[in-house]
Amino acid sequence: IKNCPQTPRSIRNCPQTPESVWNCPQTPESIGNCSQPRGAEERKEPLSREERRRRRRATAKYRTAHATRERIRVEAFNVAFAELRRLLPTLPPDKKLSKIEILRLAICYISYLNHVLDV
């Protein structure tokens, strides 16, 4: 199991998985011809979307990747709010505004600019 490239990493590193469950020949010619666990052959229907999600979420690698993506998303979101804030006139100009205040002020400012253009 530990040297089988077709075995999922979570299984290779799992001490509770018995070697007898996997049919993985260790000869150089047969590496890459590893079969699925014996129980998987009996399964007729594919895994449901929910089962696949549950299995994927269980890995530390998935959680780390998700946290990284979320951090990047939040950072981009905050940069966009900072850019929008920079374009809005307030007194004093460096006044700290919450995100909802930035959105409401942007709506009012856009409405004002529309009104100015219409006149």
mmCIF file of C-alpha atoms in Angstrom:
data_model
loop_
_atom_site.group_PDB
_atom_site.id
_atom_site.type_symbol
_atom_site.label_atom_id
_atom_site.label_comp_id
_atom_site.label_asym_id
_atom_site.label_seq_id
_atom_site.Cartn_x
_atom_site.Cartn_y
_atom_site.Cartn_z
ATOM 1 C CA ILE A 1 0.000 0.000 0.000
ATOM 2 C CA LYS A 2 2.652 2.509 0.998
ATOM 3 C CA ASN A 3 4.511 2.219 -2.334
ATOM 4 C CA CYS A 4 1.464 1.964 -4.571
ATOM 5 C CA PRO A 5 1.000 5.144 -6.636
ATOM 6 C CA GLN A 6 -2.687 4.416 -7.266
ATOM 7 C CA THR A 7 -3.538 4.263 -3.575
ATOM 8 C CA PRO A 8 -5.002 7.504 -2.183
ATOM 9 C CA ARG A 9 -2.553 9.293 0.103
ATOM 10 C CA SER A 10 -4.994 9.182 3.011
ATOM 11 C CA ILE A 11 -5.052 5.373 2.774
ATOM 12 C CA ARG A 12 -1.283 5.026 2.362
ATOM 13 C CA ASN A 13 -0.740 7.000 5.565
ATOM 14 C CA CYS A 14 -3.504 5.294 7.514
ATOM 15 C CA PRO A 15 -2.126 2.743 10.012
ATOM 16 C CA GLN A 16 -5.569 1.167 10.517
ATOM 17 C CA THR A 17 -5.923 -0.025 6.902
ATOM 18 C CA PRO A 18 -4.972 -3.716 6.775
ATOM 19 C CA GLU A 19 -2.623 -4.685 3.948
ATOM 20 C CA SER A 20 -4.909 -7.573 3.032
ATOM 21 C CA VAL A 21 -7.725 -5.230 1.984
ATOM 22 C CA TRP A 22 -5.774 -3.981 -1.041
ATOM 23 C CA ASN A 23 -4.709 -6.039 -4.044
ATOM 24 C CA CYS A 24 -1.590 -4.129 -4.958
ATOM 25 C CA PRO A 25 1.256 -6.121 -6.516
ATOM 26 C CA GLN A 26 4.671 -4.778 -5.600
ATOM 27 C CA THR A 27 6.596 -5.939 -8.673
ATOM 28 C CA PRO A 28 8.109 -3.169 -10.847
ATOM 29 C CA GLU A 29 6.122 -4.318 -13.917
ATOM 30 C CA SER A 30 2.805 -4.133 -12.126
ATOM 31 C CA ILE A 31 3.150 -0.776 -10.378
ATOM 32 C CA GLY A 32 0.263 1.310 -11.645
ATOM 33 C CA ASN A 33 -2.024 -1.714 -12.015
ATOM 34 C CA CYS A 34 -3.334 -1.502 -8.480
ATOM 35 C CA SER A 35 -6.962 -2.430 -8.099
ATOM 36 C CA GLN A 36 -9.634 -0.840 -5.964
ATOM 37 C CA PRO A 37 -10.365 -2.143 -2.465
ATOM 38 C CA ARG A 38 -12.236 -5.428 -2.553
ATOM 39 C CA GLY A 39 -15.397 -3.860 -1.168
ATOM 40 C CA ALA A 40 -15.493 -1.271 -3.969
ATOM 41 C CA GLU A 41 -15.871 -3.958 -6.658
ATOM 42 C CA GLU A 42 -19.229 -5.002 -5.204
ATOM 43 C CA ARG A 43 -20.612 -1.453 -5.306
ATOM 44 C CA LYS A 44 -22.892 -1.113 -8.354
ATOM 45 C CA GLU A 45 -23.794 2.596 -8.282
ATOM 46 C CA PRO A 46 -21.247 5.431 -8.144
ATOM 47 C CA LEU A 47 -20.836 7.545 -5.037
ATOM 48 C CA SER A 48 -23.446 10.246 -4.625
ATOM 49 C CA ARG A 49 -22.390 13.878 -4.748
ATOM 50 C CA GLU A 50 -22.881 14.167 -0.984
ATOM 51 C CA GLU A 51 -20.729 11.083 -0.290
ATOM 52 C CA ARG A 52 -17.940 12.463 -2.490
ATOM 53 C CA ARG A 53 -18.116 15.808 -0.672
ATOM 54 C CA ARG A 54 -17.970 14.132 2.734
ATOM 55 C CA ARG A 55 -14.930 12.083 1.757
ATOM 56 C CA ARG A 56 -13.151 15.086 0.254
ATOM 57 C CA ARG A 57 -13.826 17.298 3.283
ATOM 58 C CA ALA A 58 -12.327 14.751 5.618
ATOM 59 C CA THR A 59 -8.766 15.354 4.442
ATOM 60 C CA ALA A 60 -6.459 17.894 6.022
ATOM 61 C CA LYS A 61 -5.131 18.722 2.564
ATOM 62 C CA TYR A 62 -8.638 19.714 1.424
ATOM 63 C CA ARG A 63 -9.203 21.864 4.521
ATOM 64 C CA THR A 64 -5.871 23.630 4.024
ATOM 65 C CA ALA A 65 -6.588 24.260 0.340
ATOM 66 C CA HIS A 66 -10.057 25.561 1.172
ATOM 67 C CA ALA A 67 -8.697 27.890 3.863
ATOM 68 C CA THR A 68 -6.125 29.246 1.402
ATOM 69 C CA ARG A 69 -8.771 29.873 -1.277
ATOM 70 C CA GLU A 70 -11.027 31.562 1.277
ATOM 71 C CA ARG A 71 -8.187 33.786 2.525
ATOM 72 C CA ILE A 72 -7.439 34.895 -1.058
ATOM 73 C CA ARG A 73 -11.144 35.525 -1.721
ATOM 74 C CA VAL A 74 -11.557 37.643 1.431
ATOM 75 C CA GLU A 75 -8.386 39.596 0.656
ATOM 76 C CA ALA A 76 -9.651 40.389 -2.874
ATOM 77 C CA PHE A 77 -13.000 41.405 -1.391
ATOM 78 C CA ASN A 78 -11.301 43.765 1.077
ATOM 79 C CA VAL A 79 -9.091 45.278 -1.646
ATOM 80 C CA ALA A 80 -12.199 45.985 -3.748
ATOM 81 C CA PHE A 81 -13.882 47.703 -0.792
ATOM 82 C CA ALA A 82 -10.737 49.765 -0.143
ATOM 83 C CA GLU A 83 -10.674 50.895 -3.792
ATOM 84 C CA LEU A 84 -14.364 51.800 -3.667
ATOM 85 C CA ARG A 85 -13.833 53.656 -0.377
ATOM 86 C CA ARG A 86 -10.981 55.659 -1.897
ATOM 87 C CA LEU A 87 -13.338 56.950 -4.629
ATOM 88 C CA LEU A 88 -16.045 58.154 -2.235
ATOM 89 C CA PRO A 89 -15.958 61.713 -0.858
ATOM 90 C CA THR A 90 -16.346 61.963 2.928
ATOM 91 C CA LEU A 91 -15.399 64.465 5.591
ATOM 92 C CA PRO A 92 -12.857 63.798 6.968
ATOM 93 C CA PRO A 93 -11.392 61.916 3.959
ATOM 94 C CA ASP A 94 -9.620 59.326 6.125
ATOM 95 C CA LYS A 95 -12.739 58.452 8.136
ATOM 96 C CA LYS A 96 -13.030 54.702 8.701
ATOM 97 C CA LEU A 97 -16.260 53.293 7.256
ATOM 98 C CA SER A 98 -17.781 49.860 7.619
ATOM 99 C CA LYS A 99 -18.487 47.823 4.497
ATOM 100 C CA ILE A 100 -22.213 48.522 4.687
ATOM 101 C CA GLU A 101 -21.493 52.258 5.079
ATOM 102 C CA ILE A 102 -19.226 52.129 2.019
ATOM 103 C CA LEU A 103 -21.966 50.431 -0.017
ATOM 104 C CA ARG A 104 -24.668 52.853 1.109
ATOM 105 C CA LEU A 105 -22.453 55.873 0.488
ATOM 106 C CA ALA A 106 -21.552 54.514 -2.970
ATOM 107 C CA ILE A 107 -25.265 54.133 -3.804
ATOM 108 C CA CYS A 108 -25.970 57.708 -2.708
ATOM 109 C CA TYR A 109 -22.948 59.068 -4.560
ATOM 110 C CA ILE A 110 -23.857 57.248 -7.795
ATOM 111 C CA SER A 111 -27.432 58.556 -7.496
ATOM 112 C CA TYR A 112 -26.092 62.074 -6.978
ATOM 113 C CA LEU A 113 -23.804 61.779 -10.040
ATOM 114 C CA ASN A 114 -26.740 60.500 -12.131
ATOM 115 C CA HIS A 115 -28.801 63.482 -11.004
ATOM 116 C CA VAL A 116 -25.975 65.886 -11.918
ATOM 117 C CA LEU A 117 -25.694 64.333 -15.393
ATOM 118 C CA ASP A 118 -29.454 64.553 -15.965
ATOM 119 C CA VAL A 119 -29.596 68.281 -15.205
#
